[in-house]
Structures are given as C-alpha cells and as structure tokens.
C-alpha cells in the first residue's frame, strides 16, 4: 500500500470481534454504511474477504480467524501507547544516567546534599557532571546533556528554565589583609590592590568593572584562572583580591585562610537557573530530579546566607 491508514486496524478489530457490520458500527459510533465502506477498504487492503455471508450472519474467513488475535493485541497496544502517561514511577527501581552541565561552584555547593537525596529515594540513578565550558543550547537540543545549571546564556526560545536561587558577588582576600584594616573597603582602596579573576576564556571584565567605571575607577587584573579552587588558594596566600559568588564560600571558607567582604559597588544579582529541553518536561524521573535539585539548592543557599550573616 502506498499509504497505511491505521484507523483500519480499529475497524478490523471491531468487525472480527462482532462478526457484524451493524454491531461493529455501533461499537465505534459510526453509521452502518460507513462501516460497510470500511470493510470494503479492508478487503482491498488485505486481498481477503475477511467476513462472508452465511445465511443471515457473517462468518470470518480462515485468514480473518488467523489474524484476529494479533489485530486485537495491536489495537490494544496502540491505545495504551496513545493514552495520557501514568506519572507514577517507582524511583527505587529506576536505573538511569543523568548528564548535568554545571560549574564547579554548583558541584561544590549542592552535589553532596543532592547525592544524599538520590541515594535515599532513587539509588540507581547516576549523576554525570560535565564541565560548563560554554552556554550553547546545542547539547540540550541534541540530548547530549539532560540538565544545565547556571546563568542562562542563550536566547534559544524553546528551553525551559526555573530559577534555583539568586546569588551575588562578594570580594575575598586573605585574613588580616590590609584592605580590611583602617577605613575598610572603599572603592578607591578596593582598586588599589591587584586582582585575580575566574574565567574559562579570555574574558577579564565583568559587572564589577562596569560599576567601577561609573566612578572613574579601574581594577588592576594581573591574573586569570579557570577554577574557583585555584583562585581561592592563590588569594589565601597573597595580597591579591578575588571575586566570587557568595555560594562558593560554602565550600572554601572552612578550609582556606580567607575572609569575604561586601563589594564597594552595586552589581546585578546572579540568577542561577535550572535549564532543560521541553522534550523532557513531562518525563517523571526528570521532573522528580528537577524538583529535588530546586529543594536542595534553595536549602543549601539559605544555609550559606545564614552562616555568612552570623560571621
């Protein structure tokens, strides 16, 4: 056949179950004449009479008897496939690898707490974190990654997003740094010391620099490193000044000899979001993981904020 009309299968199932054009039509809510025309099409498609007259009733041909059970199973399977999905899923038995593109800052902030939740509810799910070298939407579109966490950096219109928390930049320096003495952190004193930035490319300027420019000031950036760990380690052992999101401090302050301070200029808030492709919107496992990440991130960021207010 040049074209396959799958509606014929539903009609064939009804005809073989009822052995009657009239009753099959009633079963499917069609007129008798419409069902009679459908039977004609089925005979043309299969090359078999399917139902033949035997007195006042119709009886199936040998071929019709042979295929009746398979037709019924196929129609039942199609109906199941096309019905709304059951979203109930036994997470304890789900085995899946979920690929998440995220910065090392997120991994340090929430990965341990997220692992605890997963081991408790869905122990067979495995998380594979990959480096966030860019913000292109292509890996999400292609299915190479399942989730992205960070600042939205693409204008891809179809992507779904949900804000996890709103972060902010803070300055960091070694404990007892001269910047923290005397008059404290003013814009002028802030730019008087050398600075280090975290960048995976060659970008050295950001929101802080734009705010300083409005005051006629400029940072002297003497080093760029690709990871927060490197920056914090260098800051703790020199007079260089660093700049990190507040959430990063959750991991580093306890293990490094550093202090943090509020910036002497105002910078835009950092909206950290969960980003995914709409094809996974209704997937029950993906949806559960999204909700779990939201809960974990907000709880962890709230804890960090409280700890910083108390220090």
mmCIF file of C-alpha atoms in Angstrom:
data_model
loop_
_atom_site.group_PDB
_atom_site.id
_atom_site.type_symbol
_atom_site.label_atom_id
_atom_site.label_comp_id
_atom_site.label_asym_id
_atom_site.label_seq_id
_atom_site.Cartn_x
_atom_site.Cartn_y
_atom_site.Cartn_z
ATOM 1 C CA UNK A 1 0.000 0.000 0.000
ATOM 2 C CA UNK A 2 1.237 3.481 -0.821
ATOM 3 C CA UNK A 3 -0.280 4.806 2.399
ATOM 4 C CA UNK A 4 -1.248 2.993 5.577
ATOM 5 C CA UNK A 5 -4.406 4.084 7.403
ATOM 6 C CA UNK A 6 -4.017 2.773 10.932
ATOM 7 C CA UNK A 7 -7.667 3.586 11.634
ATOM 8 C CA UNK A 8 -8.472 0.500 9.588
ATOM 9 C CA UNK A 9 -6.988 -1.662 12.352
ATOM 10 C CA UNK A 10 -9.528 -0.361 14.877
ATOM 11 C CA UNK A 11 -12.366 -1.080 12.479
ATOM 12 C CA UNK A 12 -10.981 -4.542 11.670
ATOM 13 C CA UNK A 13 -10.723 -5.361 15.373
ATOM 14 C CA UNK A 14 -14.371 -4.400 15.890
ATOM 15 C CA UNK A 15 -15.561 -6.350 12.822
ATOM 16 C CA UNK A 16 -13.711 -9.522 13.816
ATOM 17 C CA UNK A 17 -14.957 -9.245 17.390
ATOM 18 C CA UNK A 18 -18.613 -8.727 16.404
ATOM 19 C CA UNK A 19 -18.848 -10.612 13.076
ATOM 20 C CA UNK A 20 -21.398 -7.978 12.185
ATOM 21 C CA UNK A 21 -21.148 -4.714 10.272
ATOM 22 C CA UNK A 22 -24.065 -3.221 12.234
ATOM 23 C CA UNK A 23 -22.730 -4.102 15.701
ATOM 24 C CA UNK A 24 -19.145 -3.065 14.778
ATOM 25 C CA UNK A 25 -20.513 0.299 13.603
ATOM 26 C CA UNK A 26 -22.391 0.768 16.903
ATOM 27 C CA UNK A 27 -19.271 -0.170 18.840
ATOM 28 C CA UNK A 28 -17.222 2.557 17.140
ATOM 29 C CA UNK A 29 -20.021 5.141 16.926
ATOM 30 C CA UNK A 30 -20.227 5.007 13.129
ATOM 31 C CA UNK A 31 -23.083 4.554 10.702
ATOM 32 C CA UNK A 32 -23.671 1.117 9.196
ATOM 33 C CA UNK A 33 -22.951 2.465 5.707
ATOM 34 C CA UNK A 34 -19.633 3.966 6.873
ATOM 35 C CA UNK A 35 -18.583 0.656 8.423
ATOM 36 C CA UNK A 36 -19.634 -1.187 5.251
ATOM 37 C CA UNK A 37 -17.369 1.093 3.201
ATOM 38 C CA UNK A 38 -14.552 0.463 5.681
ATOM 39 C CA UNK A 39 -14.990 -3.295 5.286
ATOM 40 C CA UNK A 40 -14.643 -2.825 1.537
ATOM 41 C CA UNK A 41 -11.388 -0.933 2.052
ATOM 42 C CA UNK A 42 -10.125 -3.668 4.387
ATOM 43 C CA UNK A 43 -10.880 -6.319 1.794
ATOM 44 C CA UNK A 44 -8.954 -4.306 -0.806
ATOM 45 C CA UNK A 45 -6.031 -3.777 1.549
ATOM 46 C CA UNK A 46 -5.699 -7.412 2.678
ATOM 47 C CA UNK A 47 -6.795 -9.161 -0.505
ATOM 48 C CA UNK A 48 -9.160 -11.294 1.588
ATOM 49 C CA UNK A 49 -12.953 -11.227 2.042
ATOM 50 C CA UNK A 50 -12.481 -11.318 5.862
ATOM 51 C CA UNK A 51 -16.207 -11.692 6.604
ATOM 52 C CA UNK A 52 -18.555 -13.593 4.308
ATOM 53 C CA UNK A 53 -22.294 -14.175 4.303
ATOM 54 C CA UNK A 54 -23.560 -17.387 5.914
ATOM 55 C CA UNK A 55 -27.325 -17.226 5.923
ATOM 56 C CA UNK A 56 -28.347 -14.093 7.836
ATOM 57 C CA UNK A 57 -24.980 -13.616 9.515
ATOM 58 C CA UNK A 58 -21.353 -13.022 8.649
ATOM 59 C CA UNK A 59 -18.604 -15.504 9.433
ATOM 60 C CA UNK A 60 -14.815 -14.939 9.345
ATOM 61 C CA UNK A 61 -12.600 -16.410 6.677
ATOM 62 C CA UNK A 62 -9.659 -18.613 7.738
ATOM 63 C CA UNK A 63 -7.331 -15.643 7.279
ATOM 64 C CA UNK A 64 -9.570 -13.473 9.473
ATOM 65 C CA UNK A 65 -9.514 -16.140 12.198
ATOM 66 C CA UNK A 66 -5.721 -16.341 11.900
ATOM 67 C CA UNK A 67 -5.130 -12.593 12.392
ATOM 68 C CA UNK A 68 -7.947 -11.748 14.831
ATOM 69 C CA UNK A 69 -5.871 -12.142 17.998
ATOM 70 C CA UNK A 70 -2.881 -10.226 16.612
ATOM 71 C CA UNK A 71 -5.108 -7.382 15.443
ATOM 72 C CA UNK A 72 -6.713 -7.146 18.875
ATOM 73 C CA UNK A 73 -3.302 -7.033 20.599
ATOM 74 C CA UNK A 74 -2.014 -4.375 18.224
ATOM 75 C CA UNK A 75 -5.068 -2.148 18.720
ATOM 76 C CA UNK A 76 -4.836 -2.555 22.500
ATOM 77 C CA UNK A 77 -1.135 -1.687 22.456
ATOM 78 C CA UNK A 78 -1.760 1.380 20.309
ATOM 79 C CA UNK A 79 -4.477 2.603 22.682
ATOM 80 C CA UNK A 80 -2.152 2.169 25.648
ATOM 81 C CA UNK A 81 0.635 3.987 23.840
ATOM 82 C CA UNK A 82 -1.553 6.962 22.930
ATOM 83 C CA UNK A 83 -3.261 7.395 26.294
ATOM 84 C CA UNK A 84 -2.029 10.034 28.770
ATOM 85 C CA UNK A 85 1.004 8.710 30.601
ATOM 86 C CA UNK A 86 0.872 7.490 34.157
ATOM 87 C CA UNK A 87 3.308 9.698 36.011
ATOM 88 C CA UNK A 88 3.623 7.339 38.941
ATOM 89 C CA UNK A 89 7.013 5.696 38.805
ATOM 90 C CA UNK A 90 8.917 3.572 41.282
ATOM 91 C CA UNK A 91 12.043 5.678 41.667
ATOM 92 C CA UNK A 92 13.716 2.993 43.745
ATOM 93 C CA UNK A 93 13.956 0.779 40.649
ATOM 94 C CA UNK A 94 14.829 3.406 38.025
ATOM 95 C CA UNK A 95 18.320 2.922 36.577
ATOM 96 C CA UNK A 96 19.413 5.947 34.575
ATOM 97 C CA UNK A 97 22.407 8.183 33.998
ATOM 98 C CA UNK A 98 21.559 11.885 34.033
ATOM 99 C CA UNK A 99 24.105 14.232 32.455
ATOM 100 C CA UNK A 100 24.262 17.684 34.062
ATOM 101 C CA UNK A 101 26.329 20.592 32.769
ATOM 102 C CA UNK A 102 27.292 22.777 35.719
ATOM 103 C CA UNK A 103 30.124 24.868 37.093
ATOM 104 C CA UNK A 104 32.413 23.586 39.803
ATOM 105 C CA UNK A 105 30.767 26.157 42.090
ATOM 106 C CA UNK A 106 27.426 24.351 41.862
ATOM 107 C CA UNK A 107 29.059 20.970 42.361
ATOM 108 C CA UNK A 108 30.764 22.261 45.499
ATOM 109 C CA UNK A 109 27.556 23.857 46.756
ATOM 110 C CA UNK A 110 24.950 21.167 46.242
ATOM 111 C CA UNK A 111 26.331 17.886 44.885
ATOM 112 C CA UNK A 112 26.864 16.240 48.281
ATOM 113 C CA UNK A 113 23.382 17.143 49.546
ATOM 114 C CA UNK A 114 21.874 16.097 46.218
ATOM 115 C CA UNK A 115 23.669 12.763 46.420
ATOM 116 C CA UNK A 116 22.090 12.117 49.832
ATOM 117 C CA UNK A 117 18.604 12.723 48.439
ATOM 118 C CA UNK A 118 19.200 10.483 45.432
ATOM 119 C CA UNK A 119 20.645 7.624 47.450
ATOM 120 C CA UNK A 120 17.616 7.752 49.729
ATOM 121 C CA UNK A 121 14.919 7.853 47.022
ATOM 122 C CA UNK A 122 16.424 6.736 43.711
ATOM 123 C CA UNK A 123 19.656 4.842 44.484
ATOM 124 C CA UNK A 124 20.090 3.511 40.934
ATOM 125 C CA UNK A 125 20.207 6.954 39.322
ATOM 126 C CA UNK A 126 23.715 8.083 38.443
ATOM 127 C CA UNK A 127 24.669 11.744 38.004
ATOM 128 C CA UNK A 128 27.332 12.617 35.457
ATOM 129 C CA UNK A 129 28.535 16.216 35.834
ATOM 130 C CA UNK A 130 30.309 17.707 32.831
ATOM 131 C CA UNK A 131 32.304 20.924 32.622
ATOM 132 C CA UNK A 132 30.495 24.134 31.725
ATOM 133 C CA UNK A 133 32.836 25.425 29.050
ATOM 134 C CA UNK A 134 30.115 27.434 27.295
ATOM 135 C CA UNK A 135 26.384 28.157 27.406
ATOM 136 C CA UNK A 136 25.363 26.920 23.956
ATOM 137 C CA UNK A 137 21.923 25.307 23.688
ATOM 138 C CA UNK A 138 23.012 22.644 21.172
ATOM 139 C CA UNK A 139 23.872 19.896 23.737
ATOM 140 C CA UNK A 140 20.435 20.306 25.325
ATOM 141 C CA UNK A 141 18.746 20.204 21.936
ATOM 142 C CA UNK A 142 20.746 17.161 20.825
ATOM 143 C CA UNK A 143 20.166 15.274 24.073
ATOM 144 C CA UNK A 144 23.867 15.130 24.949
ATOM 145 C CA UNK A 145 23.064 16.725 28.309
ATOM 146 C CA UNK A 146 19.835 16.397 30.285
ATOM 147 C CA UNK A 147 20.092 19.462 32.514
ATOM 148 C CA UNK A 148 22.096 22.634 32.772
ATOM 149 C CA UNK A 149 22.591 24.650 35.930
ATOM 150 C CA UNK A 150 23.831 28.207 35.901
ATOM 151 C CA UNK A 151 23.142 31.641 34.482
ATOM 152 C CA UNK A 152 21.056 31.460 31.317
ATOM 153 C CA UNK A 153 23.360 32.440 28.479
ATOM 154 C CA UNK A 154 21.374 31.578 25.372
ATOM 155 C CA UNK A 155 18.329 33.026 23.646
ATOM 156 C CA UNK A 156 17.071 29.603 22.477
ATOM 157 C CA UNK A 157 13.309 30.202 22.715
ATOM 158 C CA UNK A 158 12.200 26.647 23.411
ATOM 159 C CA UNK A 159 14.294 25.964 26.519
ATOM 160 C CA UNK A 160 12.536 25.626 29.870
ATOM 161 C CA UNK A 161 14.011 27.406 32.900
ATOM 162 C CA UNK A 162 13.404 27.690 36.615
ATOM 163 C CA UNK A 163 15.293 29.964 38.980
ATOM 164 C CA UNK A 164 17.027 27.992 41.738
ATOM 165 C CA UNK A 165 18.267 30.931 43.788
ATOM 166 C CA UNK A 166 19.575 34.453 43.396
ATOM 167 C CA UNK A 167 23.252 34.780 44.214
ATOM 168 C CA UNK A 168 25.517 37.833 44.481
ATOM 169 C CA UNK A 169 29.190 38.637 44.111
ATOM 170 C CA UNK A 170 31.392 39.204 47.141
ATOM 171 C CA UNK A 171 35.065 40.025 47.416
ATOM 172 C CA UNK A 172 37.595 37.680 49.002
ATOM 173 C CA UNK A 173 41.052 38.252 50.434
ATOM 174 C CA UNK A 174 43.382 36.597 52.905
ATOM 175 C CA UNK A 175 42.603 37.063 56.563
ATOM 176 C CA UNK A 176 44.129 40.226 58.081
ATOM 177 C CA UNK A 177 44.521 41.712 54.617
ATOM 178 C CA UNK A 178 45.380 45.463 54.663
ATOM 179 C CA UNK A 179 42.142 46.172 52.731
ATOM 180 C CA UNK A 180 40.120 45.171 55.773
ATOM 181 C CA UNK A 181 42.062 47.477 58.090
ATOM 182 C CA UNK A 182 41.720 51.194 58.697
ATOM 183 C CA UNK A 183 38.950 52.803 56.639
ATOM 184 C CA UNK A 184 37.683 49.449 55.413
ATOM 185 C CA UNK A 185 36.605 48.610 51.899
ATOM 186 C CA UNK A 186 36.073 51.728 49.833
ATOM 187 C CA UNK A 187 36.025 51.737 46.055
ATOM 188 C CA UNK A 188 39.343 53.581 45.951
ATOM 189 C CA UNK A 189 41.059 51.180 48.331
ATOM 190 C CA UNK A 190 39.490 48.196 46.545
ATOM 191 C CA UNK A 191 41.125 49.083 43.213
ATOM 192 C CA UNK A 192 44.458 49.906 44.837
ATOM 193 C CA UNK A 193 45.285 46.187 45.206
ATOM 194 C CA UNK A 194 45.956 43.670 42.391
ATOM 195 C CA UNK A 195 43.068 41.398 41.381
ATOM 196 C CA UNK A 196 42.518 37.862 40.162
ATOM 197 C CA UNK A 197 39.513 36.750 38.087
ATOM 198 C CA UNK A 198 37.972 33.374 37.308
ATOM 199 C CA UNK A 199 37.409 32.887 33.590
ATOM 200 C CA UNK A 200 37.394 29.850 31.300
ATOM 201 C CA UNK A 201 38.186 32.043 28.323
ATOM 202 C CA UNK A 202 39.943 35.351 27.824
ATOM 203 C CA UNK A 203 37.197 37.472 29.358
ATOM 204 C CA UNK A 204 38.628 39.590 32.172
ATOM 205 C CA UNK A 205 35.950 42.231 32.700
ATOM 206 C CA UNK A 206 32.514 41.908 34.272
ATOM 207 C CA UNK A 207 29.769 43.754 36.164
ATOM 208 C CA UNK A 208 32.144 44.976 38.877
ATOM 209 C CA UNK A 209 34.329 46.681 36.293
ATOM 210 C CA UNK A 210 31.334 48.412 34.706
ATOM 211 C CA UNK A 211 30.232 49.712 38.113
ATOM 212 C CA UNK A 212 33.754 50.942 38.900
ATOM 213 C CA UNK A 213 33.968 52.721 35.553
ATOM 214 C CA UNK A 214 30.993 54.865 36.531
ATOM 215 C CA UNK A 215 33.144 56.083 39.438
ATOM 216 C CA UNK A 216 36.112 56.658 37.151
ATOM 217 C CA UNK A 217 37.984 53.696 38.652
ATOM 218 C CA UNK A 218 39.518 50.526 37.231
ATOM 219 C CA UNK A 219 40.751 47.275 38.730
ATOM 220 C CA UNK A 220 44.299 46.116 38.009
ATOM 221 C CA UNK A 221 43.801 42.489 36.989
ATOM 222 C CA UNK A 222 47.084 40.626 36.995
ATOM 223 C CA UNK A 223 45.914 37.015 36.783
ATOM 224 C CA UNK A 224 43.099 34.868 35.419
ATOM 225 C CA UNK A 225 42.454 31.223 36.354
ATOM 226 C CA UNK A 226 39.753 28.819 35.151
ATOM 227 C CA UNK A 227 38.573 27.470 38.522
ATOM 228 C CA UNK A 228 37.429 28.822 41.875
ATOM 229 C CA UNK A 229 39.719 26.405 43.705
ATOM 230 C CA UNK A 230 42.813 27.920 42.129
ATOM 231 C CA UNK A 231 41.684 31.484 42.778
ATOM 232 C CA UNK A 232 40.855 30.892 46.432
ATOM 233 C CA UNK A 233 44.145 29.091 47.021
ATOM 234 C CA UNK A 234 46.120 31.990 45.498
ATOM 235 C CA UNK A 235 44.112 34.627 47.365
ATOM 236 C CA UNK A 236 44.710 32.890 50.699
ATOM 237 C CA UNK A 237 48.491 33.122 50.228
ATOM 238 C CA UNK A 238 48.969 36.612 48.790
ATOM 239 C CA UNK A 239 47.667 40.175 48.819
ATOM 240 C CA UNK A 240 45.685 39.649 45.630
ATOM 241 C CA UNK A 241 41.930 40.343 45.730
ATOM 242 C CA UNK A 242 39.349 37.891 44.374
ATOM 243 C CA UNK A 243 35.705 37.980 43.376
ATOM 244 C CA UNK A 244 33.321 35.022 43.760
ATOM 245 C CA UNK A 245 29.604 34.331 44.115
ATOM 246 C CA UNK A 246 28.530 34.066 47.737
ATOM 247 C CA UNK A 247 27.559 30.414 47.240
ATOM 248 C CA UNK A 248 31.180 29.492 46.531
ATOM 249 C CA UNK A 249 32.128 30.346 50.105
ATOM 250 C CA UNK A 250 30.177 27.359 51.418
ATOM 251 C CA UNK A 251 32.953 25.074 50.317
ATOM 252 C CA UNK A 252 36.097 27.160 50.678
ATOM 253 C CA UNK A 253 35.938 29.284 53.790
ATOM 254 C CA UNK A 254 36.351 26.425 56.228
ATOM 255 C CA UNK A 255 39.474 25.097 54.542
ATOM 256 C CA UNK A 256 41.256 28.282 53.470
ATOM 257 C CA UNK A 257 42.613 31.255 55.352
ATOM 258 C CA UNK A 258 40.359 33.807 53.649
ATOM 259 C CA UNK A 259 37.795 36.463 54.526
ATOM 260 C CA UNK A 260 34.980 37.811 52.411
ATOM 261 C CA UNK A 261 33.590 41.337 52.207
ATOM 262 C CA UNK A 262 30.742 43.204 50.566
ATOM 263 C CA UNK A 263 31.764 44.991 47.393
ATOM 264 C CA UNK A 264 32.040 48.789 47.453
ATOM 265 C CA UNK A 265 29.872 48.967 44.295
ATOM 266 C CA UNK A 266 26.488 47.521 43.394
ATOM 267 C CA UNK A 267 26.347 44.677 40.863
ATOM 268 C CA UNK A 268 23.317 42.955 39.321
ATOM 269 C CA UNK A 269 22.065 39.814 41.085
ATOM 270 C CA UNK A 270 23.152 36.442 39.714
ATOM 271 C CA UNK A 271 20.130 34.332 38.811
ATOM 272 C CA UNK A 272 21.166 30.690 38.955
ATOM 273 C CA UNK A 273 18.688 28.618 36.954
ATOM 274 C CA UNK A 274 17.819 25.066 36.063
ATOM 275 C CA UNK A 275 17.633 24.737 32.263
ATOM 276 C CA UNK A 276 16.254 21.834 30.212
ATOM 277 C CA UNK A 277 14.775 20.956 26.834
ATOM 278 C CA UNK A 278 10.961 20.662 26.595
ATOM 279 C CA UNK A 279 11.101 17.055 25.355
ATOM 280 C CA UNK A 280 11.925 16.098 28.970
ATOM 281 C CA UNK A 281 9.270 18.342 30.503
ATOM 282 C CA UNK A 282 6.795 15.521 31.264
ATOM 283 C CA UNK A 283 9.309 12.754 31.982
ATOM 284 C CA UNK A 284 8.502 11.687 35.575
ATOM 285 C CA UNK A 285 12.095 10.890 36.560
ATOM 286 C CA UNK A 286 13.427 14.113 35.081
ATOM 287 C CA UNK A 287 10.639 16.072 36.777
ATOM 288 C CA UNK A 288 11.415 14.476 40.155
ATOM 289 C CA UNK A 289 15.101 15.278 39.756
ATOM 290 C CA UNK A 290 14.315 18.907 38.868
ATOM 291 C CA UNK A 291 12.169 19.319 41.966
ATOM 292 C CA UNK A 292 14.832 17.668 44.113
ATOM 293 C CA UNK A 293 17.561 19.985 42.775
ATOM 294 C CA UNK A 294 15.344 23.029 43.429
ATOM 295 C CA UNK A 295 14.742 21.959 47.044
ATOM 296 C CA UNK A 296 18.392 21.103 47.690
ATOM 297 C CA UNK A 297 19.777 24.301 46.161
ATOM 298 C CA UNK A 298 17.402 26.615 47.977
ATOM 299 C CA UNK A 299 18.047 24.865 51.270
ATOM 300 C CA UNK A 300 21.817 24.953 50.843
ATOM 301 C CA UNK A 301 21.885 28.588 49.714
ATOM 302 C CA UNK A 302 19.670 29.594 52.638
ATOM 303 C CA UNK A 303 22.072 27.831 54.996
ATOM 304 C CA UNK A 304 25.062 29.617 53.496
ATOM 305 C CA UNK A 305 23.391 33.010 53.696
ATOM 306 C CA UNK A 306 22.550 32.431 57.342
ATOM 307 C CA UNK A 307 26.101 31.351 58.135
ATOM 308 C CA UNK A 308 27.529 34.433 56.445
ATOM 309 C CA UNK A 309 25.195 36.728 58.388
ATOM 310 C CA UNK A 310 26.403 35.155 61.624
ATOM 311 C CA UNK A 311 30.117 35.578 60.804
#
